[in-house]
mmCIF file of C-alpha atoms in Angstrom:
data_model
loop_
_atom_site.group_PDB
_atom_site.id
_atom_site.type_symbol
_atom_site.label_atom_id
_atom_site.label_comp_id
_atom_site.label_asym_id
_atom_site.label_seq_id
_atom_site.Cartn_x
_atom_site.Cartn_y
_atom_site.Cartn_z
ATOM 1 C CA UNK A 1 2.513 135.490 57.435
ATOM 2 C CA UNK A 2 2.478 132.875 59.323
ATOM 3 C CA UNK A 3 4.987 130.957 57.097
ATOM 4 C CA UNK A 4 6.737 133.832 56.411
ATOM 5 C CA UNK A 5 7.331 134.400 60.457
ATOM 6 C CA UNK A 6 8.130 131.014 61.018
ATOM 7 C CA UNK A 7 11.108 130.527 57.527
ATOM 8 C CA UNK A 8 12.859 133.752 59.909
ATOM 9 C CA UNK A 9 13.187 132.094 62.863
ATOM 10 C CA UNK A 10 13.899 128.610 61.859
ATOM 11 C CA UNK A 11 16.857 130.467 59.509
ATOM 12 C CA UNK A 12 17.615 132.767 62.772
ATOM 13 C CA UNK A 13 17.806 129.558 64.690
ATOM 14 C CA UNK A 14 19.784 128.126 62.323
ATOM 15 C CA UNK A 15 22.426 130.982 61.696
ATOM 16 C CA UNK A 16 22.873 131.360 65.744
ATOM 17 C CA UNK A 17 23.620 127.767 65.362
ATOM 18 C CA UNK A 18 26.893 127.558 63.204
ATOM 19 C CA UNK A 19 27.932 130.505 64.882
ATOM 20 C CA UNK A 20 30.937 130.654 67.250
ATOM 21 C CA UNK A 21 30.021 132.601 70.227
ATOM 22 C CA UNK A 22 32.785 133.594 73.360
ATOM 23 C CA UNK A 23 31.960 130.192 74.875
ATOM 24 C CA UNK A 24 34.308 128.503 72.548
ATOM 25 C CA UNK A 25 37.389 129.720 73.500
ATOM 26 C CA UNK A 26 39.328 129.483 76.945
ATOM 27 C CA UNK A 27 42.267 131.922 75.607
ATOM 28 C CA UNK A 28 42.401 135.666 74.579
ATOM 29 C CA UNK A 29 45.267 137.964 74.013
ATOM 30 C CA UNK A 30 44.223 141.883 75.354
ATOM 31 C CA UNK A 31 46.142 144.536 73.249
ATOM 32 C CA UNK A 32 45.422 148.098 72.510
ATOM 33 C CA UNK A 33 44.524 149.551 69.184
ATOM 34 C CA UNK A 34 46.286 153.119 70.207
ATOM 35 C CA UNK A 35 48.111 153.863 73.244
ATOM 36 C CA UNK A 36 48.062 157.753 73.427
ATOM 37 C CA UNK A 37 46.733 157.600 77.096
ATOM 38 C CA UNK A 38 49.420 155.471 78.298
ATOM 39 C CA UNK A 39 50.804 152.013 77.765
ATOM 40 C CA UNK A 40 48.039 151.076 80.639
ATOM 41 C CA UNK A 41 44.994 153.249 78.970
ATOM 42 C CA UNK A 42 45.190 154.903 82.661
ATOM 43 C CA UNK A 43 44.283 151.975 83.848
ATOM 44 C CA UNK A 44 41.542 150.633 80.833
ATOM 45 C CA UNK A 45 44.143 147.811 80.140
ATOM 46 C CA UNK A 46 44.791 146.269 83.554
ATOM 47 C CA UNK A 47 40.493 146.759 84.157
ATOM 48 C CA UNK A 48 39.544 144.871 80.719
ATOM 49 C CA UNK A 49 42.434 142.179 81.480
ATOM 50 C CA UNK A 50 41.196 141.567 85.092
ATOM 51 C CA UNK A 51 37.541 141.291 84.456
ATOM 52 C CA UNK A 52 38.195 138.545 81.210
ATOM 53 C CA UNK A 53 40.009 136.819 84.302
ATOM 54 C CA UNK A 54 36.810 136.532 86.355
ATOM 55 C CA UNK A 55 34.510 135.789 83.791
ATOM 56 C CA UNK A 56 36.671 132.780 83.255
ATOM 57 C CA UNK A 57 39.357 133.316 79.984
ATOM 58 C CA UNK A 58 43.024 132.426 80.229
ATOM 59 C CA UNK A 59 44.650 135.169 79.656
ATOM 60 C CA UNK A 60 48.144 134.863 77.249
ATOM 61 C CA UNK A 61 51.161 136.779 76.121
ATOM 62 C CA UNK A 62 52.229 136.463 72.048
ATOM 63 C CA UNK A 63 55.450 136.099 73.113
ATOM 64 C CA UNK A 64 54.927 133.226 75.907
ATOM 65 C CA UNK A 65 52.222 131.011 74.002
ATOM 66 C CA UNK A 66 50.465 127.591 75.266
ATOM 67 C CA UNK A 67 51.656 124.399 73.414
ATOM 68 C CA UNK A 68 47.959 124.207 72.138
ATOM 69 C CA UNK A 69 47.738 127.702 70.699
ATOM 70 C CA UNK A 70 50.120 127.071 68.924
ATOM 71 C CA UNK A 71 49.475 123.631 66.851
ATOM 72 C CA UNK A 72 46.210 125.600 66.620
ATOM 73 C CA UNK A 73 45.551 128.969 66.640
ATOM 74 C CA UNK A 74 41.988 129.372 65.959
ATOM 75 C CA UNK A 75 41.952 128.612 69.793
ATOM 76 C CA UNK A 76 42.633 131.957 70.858
ATOM 77 C CA UNK A 77 40.746 135.210 69.997
ATOM 78 C CA UNK A 78 42.481 138.767 70.383
ATOM 79 C CA UNK A 79 39.992 141.765 72.088
ATOM 80 C CA UNK A 80 41.188 144.828 70.888
ATOM 81 C CA UNK A 81 41.109 147.701 73.118
ATOM 82 C CA UNK A 82 40.521 151.435 71.730
ATOM 83 C CA UNK A 83 40.147 154.862 73.128
ATOM 84 C CA UNK A 84 39.925 157.892 72.340
ATOM 85 C CA UNK A 85 38.021 161.798 74.010
ATOM 86 C CA UNK A 86 34.844 163.027 73.075
ATOM 87 C CA UNK A 87 34.226 166.659 73.202
ATOM 88 C CA UNK A 88 37.334 166.901 75.608
ATOM 89 C CA UNK A 89 35.013 165.311 78.527
ATOM 90 C CA UNK A 90 34.476 162.094 77.755
ATOM 91 C CA UNK A 91 36.422 158.636 78.168
ATOM 92 C CA UNK A 92 35.231 156.648 74.897
ATOM 93 C CA UNK A 93 36.237 152.949 75.495
ATOM 94 C CA UNK A 94 35.607 150.473 72.592
ATOM 95 C CA UNK A 95 35.943 147.085 73.007
ATOM 96 C CA UNK A 96 36.018 144.545 70.105
ATOM 97 C CA UNK A 97 36.382 140.468 71.031
ATOM 98 C CA UNK A 98 37.639 138.710 67.504
ATOM 99 C CA UNK A 99 38.591 134.792 66.118
ATOM 100 C CA UNK A 100 40.916 134.123 63.611
ATOM 101 C CA UNK A 101 39.448 135.215 61.356
ATOM 102 C CA UNK A 102 39.256 138.267 61.875
ATOM 103 C CA UNK A 103 35.155 138.273 62.951
ATOM 104 C CA UNK A 104 33.417 140.308 66.145
ATOM 105 C CA UNK A 105 32.492 137.719 69.077
ATOM 106 C CA UNK A 106 31.711 140.444 71.612
ATOM 107 C CA UNK A 107 31.954 144.240 70.566
ATOM 108 C CA UNK A 108 31.552 147.145 73.569
ATOM 109 C CA UNK A 109 31.549 150.348 73.937
ATOM 110 C CA UNK A 110 31.605 152.505 77.580
ATOM 111 C CA UNK A 111 31.355 156.607 77.512
ATOM 112 C CA UNK A 112 31.479 158.317 80.310
ATOM 113 C CA UNK A 113 31.837 161.811 81.579
ATOM 114 C CA UNK A 114 34.639 163.956 82.353
ATOM 115 C CA UNK A 115 34.698 164.530 86.376
ATOM 116 C CA UNK A 116 37.190 163.183 87.701
ATOM 117 C CA UNK A 117 40.739 161.894 87.301
ATOM 118 C CA UNK A 118 40.738 160.105 83.537
ATOM 119 C CA UNK A 119 41.885 156.877 85.051
ATOM 120 C CA UNK A 120 38.611 156.592 86.884
ATOM 121 C CA UNK A 121 36.691 157.957 83.110
ATOM 122 C CA UNK A 122 38.263 155.132 81.174
ATOM 123 C CA UNK A 123 37.963 152.275 83.855
ATOM 124 C CA UNK A 124 34.341 153.618 84.098
ATOM 125 C CA UNK A 125 33.637 153.398 80.350
ATOM 126 C CA UNK A 126 35.869 150.054 80.125
ATOM 127 C CA UNK A 127 32.987 148.898 82.673
ATOM 128 C CA UNK A 128 30.249 149.829 80.803
ATOM 129 C CA UNK A 129 32.102 147.963 77.640
ATOM 130 C CA UNK A 130 32.017 144.395 78.761
ATOM 131 C CA UNK A 131 28.306 144.969 81.205
ATOM 132 C CA UNK A 132 26.945 142.876 79.088
ATOM 133 C CA UNK A 133 29.520 140.088 77.948
ATOM 134 C CA UNK A 134 28.754 136.851 79.267
ATOM 135 C CA UNK A 135 30.827 133.877 78.713
ATOM 136 C CA UNK A 136 30.784 130.320 80.269
ATOM 137 C CA UNK A 137 33.474 128.089 78.789
ATOM 138 C CA UNK A 138 32.297 125.355 76.621
ATOM 139 C CA UNK A 139 34.368 123.685 74.470
ATOM 140 C CA UNK A 140 32.564 121.150 72.229
ATOM 141 C CA UNK A 141 31.031 124.308 70.372
ATOM 142 C CA UNK A 142 34.342 124.723 68.602
ATOM 143 C CA UNK A 143 34.285 124.824 65.543
ATOM 144 C CA UNK A 144 37.147 125.561 64.059
ATOM 145 C CA UNK A 145 39.504 122.481 61.691
ATOM 146 C CA UNK A 146 42.841 122.664 63.231
ATOM 147 C CA UNK A 147 45.484 125.931 61.838
ATOM 148 C CA UNK A 148 48.429 125.885 63.257
ATOM 149 C CA UNK A 149 49.752 129.118 64.356
ATOM 150 C CA UNK A 150 53.467 128.384 62.341
ATOM 151 C CA UNK A 151 52.705 126.615 59.392
ATOM 152 C CA UNK A 152 55.550 124.719 57.930
#
């Protein structure tokens, strides 16, 4: 039994040592998966951008990419925000931060009951979705082979 537990422990350590974390990245592009609630999703879109910027990420737009990303597209994370209404009374925000291989580096979910303006509800849901995110840029943990954004 001890051997099995030790094997599981070392397996988890090996998996986590080889996985990419948010700390490996500096740049993030924030997109909306559905904008049925407006371009800003009642303030949630700007809230997420400001929260990520406050953590230390550099927010970039796809039409104005830094040369570092053009030479290596895997240095860019894509943050996708999805919104919905549950049971006509709750605002739901789902946040997925993915790397260039479309692997989730972070997933967050927030739901807030109605009772205030929708802008307050969706921003509160975005706050809950990002509540457990932590970030400290550590470039030496970056493990991808460089891939140009626009291949020749």
